[in-house]
CSV table of C-alpha atoms and ligand atoms in Angstrom, one decimal:
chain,number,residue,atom,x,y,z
A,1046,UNK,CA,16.0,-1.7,-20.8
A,1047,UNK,CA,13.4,-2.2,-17.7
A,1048,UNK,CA,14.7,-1.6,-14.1
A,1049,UNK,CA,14.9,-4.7,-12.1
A,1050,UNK,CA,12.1,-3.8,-9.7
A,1051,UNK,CA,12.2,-5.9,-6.2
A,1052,UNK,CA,8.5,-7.1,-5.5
A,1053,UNK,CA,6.9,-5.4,-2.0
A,1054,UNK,CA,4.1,-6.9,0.5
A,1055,UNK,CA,2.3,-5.1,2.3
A,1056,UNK,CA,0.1,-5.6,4.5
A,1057,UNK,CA,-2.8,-3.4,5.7
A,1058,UNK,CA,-4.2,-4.2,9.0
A,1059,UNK,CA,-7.0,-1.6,8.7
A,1060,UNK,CA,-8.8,-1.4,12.5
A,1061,UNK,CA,-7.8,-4.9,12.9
A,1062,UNK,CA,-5.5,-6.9,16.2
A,1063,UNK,CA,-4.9,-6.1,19.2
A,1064,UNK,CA,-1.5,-5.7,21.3
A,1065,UNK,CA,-0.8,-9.5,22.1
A,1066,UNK,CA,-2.5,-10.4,18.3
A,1067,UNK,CA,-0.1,-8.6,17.0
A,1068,UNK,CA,3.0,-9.4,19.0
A,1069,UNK,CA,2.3,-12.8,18.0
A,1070,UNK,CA,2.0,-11.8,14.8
A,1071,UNK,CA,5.3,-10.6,14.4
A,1072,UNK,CA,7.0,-13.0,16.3
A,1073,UNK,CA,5.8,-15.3,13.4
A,1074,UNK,CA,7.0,-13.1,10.7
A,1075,UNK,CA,10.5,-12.2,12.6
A,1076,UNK,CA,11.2,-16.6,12.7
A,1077,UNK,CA,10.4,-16.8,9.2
A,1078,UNK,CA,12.7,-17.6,6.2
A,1079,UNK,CA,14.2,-14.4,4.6
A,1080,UNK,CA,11.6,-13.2,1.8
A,1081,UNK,CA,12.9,-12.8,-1.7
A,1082,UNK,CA,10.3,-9.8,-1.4
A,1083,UNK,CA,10.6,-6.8,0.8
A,1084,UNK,CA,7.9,-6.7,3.5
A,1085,UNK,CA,5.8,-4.0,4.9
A,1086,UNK,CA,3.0,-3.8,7.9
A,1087,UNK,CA,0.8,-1.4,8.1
A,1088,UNK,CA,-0.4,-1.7,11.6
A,1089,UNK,CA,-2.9,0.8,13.3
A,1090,UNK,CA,-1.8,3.5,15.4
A,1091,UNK,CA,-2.0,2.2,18.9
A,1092,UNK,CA,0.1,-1.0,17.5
A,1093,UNK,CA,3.0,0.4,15.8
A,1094,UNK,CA,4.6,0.6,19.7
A,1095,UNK,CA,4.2,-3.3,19.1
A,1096,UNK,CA,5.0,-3.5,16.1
A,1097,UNK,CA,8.1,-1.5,16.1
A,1098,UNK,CA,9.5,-2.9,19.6
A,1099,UNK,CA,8.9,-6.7,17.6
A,1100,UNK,CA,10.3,-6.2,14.8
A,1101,UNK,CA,13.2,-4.2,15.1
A,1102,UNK,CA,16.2,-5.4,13.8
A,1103,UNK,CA,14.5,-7.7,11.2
A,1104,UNK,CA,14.0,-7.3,7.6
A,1105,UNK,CA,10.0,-6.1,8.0
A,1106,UNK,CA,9.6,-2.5,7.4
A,1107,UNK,CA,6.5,-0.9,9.1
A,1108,UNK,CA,4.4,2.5,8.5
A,1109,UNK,CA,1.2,4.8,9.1
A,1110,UNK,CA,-1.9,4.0,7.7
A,1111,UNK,CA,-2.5,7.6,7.3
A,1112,UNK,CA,-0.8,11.0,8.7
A,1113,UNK,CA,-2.3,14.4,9.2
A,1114,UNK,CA,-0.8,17.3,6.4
A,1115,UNK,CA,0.5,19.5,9.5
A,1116,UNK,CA,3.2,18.7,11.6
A,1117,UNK,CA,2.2,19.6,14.9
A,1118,UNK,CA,-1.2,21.2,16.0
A,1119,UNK,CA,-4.7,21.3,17.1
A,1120,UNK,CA,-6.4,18.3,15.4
A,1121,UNK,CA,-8.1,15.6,17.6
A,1122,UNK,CA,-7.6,12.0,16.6
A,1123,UNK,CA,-5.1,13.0,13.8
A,1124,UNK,CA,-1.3,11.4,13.7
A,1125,UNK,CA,1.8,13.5,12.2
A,1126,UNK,CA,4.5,12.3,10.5
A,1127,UNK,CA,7.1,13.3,13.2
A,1128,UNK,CA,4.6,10.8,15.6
A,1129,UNK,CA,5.2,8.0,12.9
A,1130,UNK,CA,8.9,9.0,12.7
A,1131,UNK,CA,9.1,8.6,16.3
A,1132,UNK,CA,8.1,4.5,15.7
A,1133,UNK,CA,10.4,4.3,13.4
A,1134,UNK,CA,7.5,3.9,10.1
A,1135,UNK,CA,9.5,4.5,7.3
A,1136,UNK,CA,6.5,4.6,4.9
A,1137,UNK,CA,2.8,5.9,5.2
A,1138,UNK,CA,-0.3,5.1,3.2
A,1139,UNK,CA,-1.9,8.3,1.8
A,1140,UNK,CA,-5.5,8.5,-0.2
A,1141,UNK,CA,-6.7,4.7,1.0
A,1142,UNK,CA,-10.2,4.4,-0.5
A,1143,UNK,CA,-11.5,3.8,2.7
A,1144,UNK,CA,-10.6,6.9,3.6
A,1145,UNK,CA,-12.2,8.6,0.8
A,1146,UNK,CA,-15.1,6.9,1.3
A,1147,UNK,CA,-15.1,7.7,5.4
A,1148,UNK,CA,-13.0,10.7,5.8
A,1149,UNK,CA,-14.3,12.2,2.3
A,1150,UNK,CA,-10.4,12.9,2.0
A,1151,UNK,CA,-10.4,15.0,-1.8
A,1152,UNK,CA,-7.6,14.4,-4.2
A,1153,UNK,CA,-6.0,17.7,-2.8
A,1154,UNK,CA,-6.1,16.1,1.1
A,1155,UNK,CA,-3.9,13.4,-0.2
A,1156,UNK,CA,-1.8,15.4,-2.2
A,1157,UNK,CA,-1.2,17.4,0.7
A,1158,UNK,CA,-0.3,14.1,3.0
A,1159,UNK,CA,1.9,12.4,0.1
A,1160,UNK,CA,4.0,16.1,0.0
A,1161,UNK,CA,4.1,16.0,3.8
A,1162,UNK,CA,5.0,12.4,4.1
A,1163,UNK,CA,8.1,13.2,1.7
A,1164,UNK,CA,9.0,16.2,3.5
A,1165,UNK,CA,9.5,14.2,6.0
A,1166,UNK,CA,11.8,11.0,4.9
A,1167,UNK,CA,8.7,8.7,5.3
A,1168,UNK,CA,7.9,7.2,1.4
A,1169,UNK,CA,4.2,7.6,0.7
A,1170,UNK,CA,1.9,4.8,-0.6
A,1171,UNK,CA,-0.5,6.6,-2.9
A,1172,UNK,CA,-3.7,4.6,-3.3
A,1173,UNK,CA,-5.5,5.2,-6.8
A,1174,UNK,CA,-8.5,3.0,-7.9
A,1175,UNK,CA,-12.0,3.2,-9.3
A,1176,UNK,CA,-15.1,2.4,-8.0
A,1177,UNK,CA,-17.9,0.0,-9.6
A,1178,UNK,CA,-19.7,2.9,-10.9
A,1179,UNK,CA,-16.7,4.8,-12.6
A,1180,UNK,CA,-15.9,1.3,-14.4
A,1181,UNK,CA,-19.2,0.9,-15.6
A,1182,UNK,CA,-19.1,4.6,-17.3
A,1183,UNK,CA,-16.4,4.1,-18.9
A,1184,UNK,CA,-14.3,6.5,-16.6
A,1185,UNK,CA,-11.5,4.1,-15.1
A,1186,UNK,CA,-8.3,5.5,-16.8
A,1187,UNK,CA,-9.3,9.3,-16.0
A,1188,UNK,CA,-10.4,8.6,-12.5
A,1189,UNK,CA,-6.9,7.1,-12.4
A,1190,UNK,CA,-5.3,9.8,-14.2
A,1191,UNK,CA,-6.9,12.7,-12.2
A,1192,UNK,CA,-6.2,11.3,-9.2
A,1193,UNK,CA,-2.6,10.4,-10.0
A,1194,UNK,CA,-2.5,14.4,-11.3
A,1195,UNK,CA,-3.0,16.2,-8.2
A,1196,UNK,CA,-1.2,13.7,-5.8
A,1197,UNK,CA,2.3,12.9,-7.9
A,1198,UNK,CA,4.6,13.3,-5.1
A,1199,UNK,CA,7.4,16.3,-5.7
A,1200,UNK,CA,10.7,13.6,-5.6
A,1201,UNK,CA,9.3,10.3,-8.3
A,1202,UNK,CA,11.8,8.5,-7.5
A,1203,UNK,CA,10.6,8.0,-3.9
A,1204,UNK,CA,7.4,6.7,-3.5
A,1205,UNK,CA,5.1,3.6,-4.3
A,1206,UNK,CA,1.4,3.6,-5.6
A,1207,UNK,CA,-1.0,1.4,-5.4
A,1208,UNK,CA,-3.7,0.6,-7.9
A,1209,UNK,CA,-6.6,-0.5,-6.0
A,1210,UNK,CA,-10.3,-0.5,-8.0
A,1211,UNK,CA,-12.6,-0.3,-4.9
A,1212,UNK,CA,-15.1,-2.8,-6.1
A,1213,UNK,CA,-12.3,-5.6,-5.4
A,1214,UNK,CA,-11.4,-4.5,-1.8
A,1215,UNK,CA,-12.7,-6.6,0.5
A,1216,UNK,CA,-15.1,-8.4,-1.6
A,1217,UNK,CA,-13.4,-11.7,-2.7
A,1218,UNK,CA,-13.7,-10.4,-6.2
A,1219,UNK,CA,-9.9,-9.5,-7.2
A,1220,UNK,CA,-9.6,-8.2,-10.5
A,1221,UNK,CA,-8.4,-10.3,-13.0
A,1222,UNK,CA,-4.4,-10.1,-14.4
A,1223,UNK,CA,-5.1,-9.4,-17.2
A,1224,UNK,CA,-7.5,-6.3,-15.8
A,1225,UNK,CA,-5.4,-5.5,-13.3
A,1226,UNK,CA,-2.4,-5.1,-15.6
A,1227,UNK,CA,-4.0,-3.2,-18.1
A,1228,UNK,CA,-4.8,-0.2,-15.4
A,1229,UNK,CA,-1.3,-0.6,-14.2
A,1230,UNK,CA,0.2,-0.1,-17.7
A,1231,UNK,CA,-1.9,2.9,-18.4
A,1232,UNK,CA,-0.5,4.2,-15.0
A,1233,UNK,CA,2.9,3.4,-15.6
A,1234,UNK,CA,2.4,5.3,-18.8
A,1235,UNK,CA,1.0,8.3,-17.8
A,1236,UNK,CA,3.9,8.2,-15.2
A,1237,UNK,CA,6.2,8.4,-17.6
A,1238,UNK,CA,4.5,11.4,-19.2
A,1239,UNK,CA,4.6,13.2,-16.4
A,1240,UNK,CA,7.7,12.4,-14.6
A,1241,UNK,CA,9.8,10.7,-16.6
A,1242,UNK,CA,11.2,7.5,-18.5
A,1243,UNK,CA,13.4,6.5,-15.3
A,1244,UNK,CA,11.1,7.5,-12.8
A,1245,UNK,CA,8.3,5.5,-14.5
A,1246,UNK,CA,10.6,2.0,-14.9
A,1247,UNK,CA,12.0,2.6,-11.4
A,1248,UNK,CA,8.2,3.2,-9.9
A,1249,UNK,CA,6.6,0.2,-7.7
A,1250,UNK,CA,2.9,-0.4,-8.7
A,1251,UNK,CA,1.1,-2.7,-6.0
A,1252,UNK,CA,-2.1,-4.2,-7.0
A,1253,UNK,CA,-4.9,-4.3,-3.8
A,1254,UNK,CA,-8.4,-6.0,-4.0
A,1255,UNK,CA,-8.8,-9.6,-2.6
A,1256,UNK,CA,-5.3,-10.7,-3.0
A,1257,UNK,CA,-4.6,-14.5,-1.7
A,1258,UNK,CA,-1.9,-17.2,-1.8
A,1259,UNK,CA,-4.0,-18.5,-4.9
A,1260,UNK,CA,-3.9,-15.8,-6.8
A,1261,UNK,CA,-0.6,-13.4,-6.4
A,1262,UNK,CA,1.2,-15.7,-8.5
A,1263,UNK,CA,-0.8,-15.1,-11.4
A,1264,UNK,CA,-1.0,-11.6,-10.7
A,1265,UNK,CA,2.8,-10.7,-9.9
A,1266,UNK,CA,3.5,-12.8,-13.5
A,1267,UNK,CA,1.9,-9.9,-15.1
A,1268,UNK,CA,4.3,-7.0,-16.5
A,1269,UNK,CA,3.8,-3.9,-14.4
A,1270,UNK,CA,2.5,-5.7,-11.4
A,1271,UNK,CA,5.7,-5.4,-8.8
A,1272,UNK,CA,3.8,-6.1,-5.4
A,1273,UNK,CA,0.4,-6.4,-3.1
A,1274,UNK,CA,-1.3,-4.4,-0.8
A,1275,UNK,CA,-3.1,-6.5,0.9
A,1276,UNK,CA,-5.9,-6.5,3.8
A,1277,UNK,CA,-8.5,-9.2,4.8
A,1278,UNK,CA,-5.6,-12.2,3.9
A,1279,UNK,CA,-3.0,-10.2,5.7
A,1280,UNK,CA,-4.8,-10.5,9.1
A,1281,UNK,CA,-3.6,-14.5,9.6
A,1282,UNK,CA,0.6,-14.0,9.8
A,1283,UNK,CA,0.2,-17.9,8.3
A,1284,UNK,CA,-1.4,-16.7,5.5
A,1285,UNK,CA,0.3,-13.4,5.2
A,1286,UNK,CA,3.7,-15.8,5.0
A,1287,UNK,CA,2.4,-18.0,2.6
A,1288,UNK,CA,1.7,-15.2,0.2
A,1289,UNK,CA,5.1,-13.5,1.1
A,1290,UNK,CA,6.9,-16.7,-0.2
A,1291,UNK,CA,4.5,-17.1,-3.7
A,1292,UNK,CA,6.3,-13.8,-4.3
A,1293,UNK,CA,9.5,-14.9,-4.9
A,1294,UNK,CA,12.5,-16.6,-2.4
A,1295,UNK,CA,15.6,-14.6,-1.4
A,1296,UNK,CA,17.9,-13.7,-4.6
B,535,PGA,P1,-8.4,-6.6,0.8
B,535,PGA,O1,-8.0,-5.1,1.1
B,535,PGA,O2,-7.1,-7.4,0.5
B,535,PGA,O3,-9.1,-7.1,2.0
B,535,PGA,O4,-9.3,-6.6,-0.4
B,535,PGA,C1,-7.0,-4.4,0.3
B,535,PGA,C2,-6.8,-3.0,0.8
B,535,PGA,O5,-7.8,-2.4,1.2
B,535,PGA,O6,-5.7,-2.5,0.9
């Protein structure tokens, strides 16, 4: 028997809006119709005061897009769970490929941020995906699987990952369903190997890479697909809305 698994949104402002952008922004989501599917912002630092102050109250859940592994200390321009506690974020991105890319975070950084995040209430996204290159070697399922490996967070039953193959972030190019839900049942998989039948049926996979309003639908119809992280259409609260209500209207 499969666990009913409620479909999440999220969307991922990267270094995107400003204050009255994104008080506007939420004012639109707060008057919307109740979403079927549960909704999550990922705002940039300086916005979750904003954010937080907006949408309080509502059903829109909001978190980091990162967090530093310590919880207090001498690190410039980092952000600590406690910080992201104190704005109420009740869930923090950790390992975003951007940030491997940028940052040159390693499989260990994130682990250590997912284990922080959990130690402190605050459910971690864990972003897994390969690039191009790995793809074309062949190496897609053990980039996935090492990096899954060193980041599965301590408690699997709270936490969400995200399967996002970096050559479909931010390029209109999103990977097809039928792609997309073949990586997401080999993750599922090796989730149950490691962790368990229940924690593996109970787990939300989000798919990120160029999701729109004309293409979730397809995507969330596939089996393991529970959700979207998206960016670039998540920027426009219209559009962000539109794509809230192809995944599903209030049970
Ligand atoms: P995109 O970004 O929707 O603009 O492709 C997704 C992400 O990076 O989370």
């Amino acid at each position: 028997m499969t666990t009913p698994r409620r479909p999440l949104v999220a969307g991922n402002w990267k270094m995107n809006l400003r204050r009255e952008e994104a008080r506007h922004y939420c004012e639109l989501l707060r008057k919307a119709p109740a979403p079927g599917a549960e909704v999550v912002l990922f705002p940039s630092f300086p916005l979750l005061s904003v954010v937080s102050e907006a949408l309080t109250g509502s059903e829109v859940r909001w978190g980091g897009q990162d967090l530093h592994p310590e919880a207090t200390g001498a690190h410039t321009g980092e952000v600590s769970a406690l910080q992201l506690l104190d704005w109420q974020c009740t869930t923090v991105l950790c390992g975003h490929s951007e940030r491997r890319r940028d940052q040159g975070e390693s499989d260990e950084l994130v682990a250590a941020k997912v284990a922080t995040a959990q130690d402190h209430g605050l459910t971690p996204v864990l972003c897994v995906g390969e690039t191009q290159d790995e793809r074309d070697r062949g190496l897609t399922e053990a980039t996935l699987q090492r990096q899954l490996e060193i980041a599965l967070p301590a408690d699997a039953t709270a936490w969400v990952l995200a399967y996002e193959p970096v050559w479909a972030i931010g390029t209109g190019r999103s990977a097809t369903p039928a792609l997309a839900q073949e990586a997401h049942s080999f993750l599922r998989r090796t989730i149950n190997d490691m962790a368990g039948a229940a924690s593996a049926s109970a787990l939300r996979i989000l798919y990120g890479g160029s999701v729109q309003s004309d293409n979730c639908e397809a995507l969330l119809r596939e089996p393991d697909i529970d959700g979207f992280l998206i960016g670039g259409a998540s920027l426009d609260a219209r559009h962000f809305l539109d794509i809230i209500q192809h995944c599903g209207s209030p049970a």
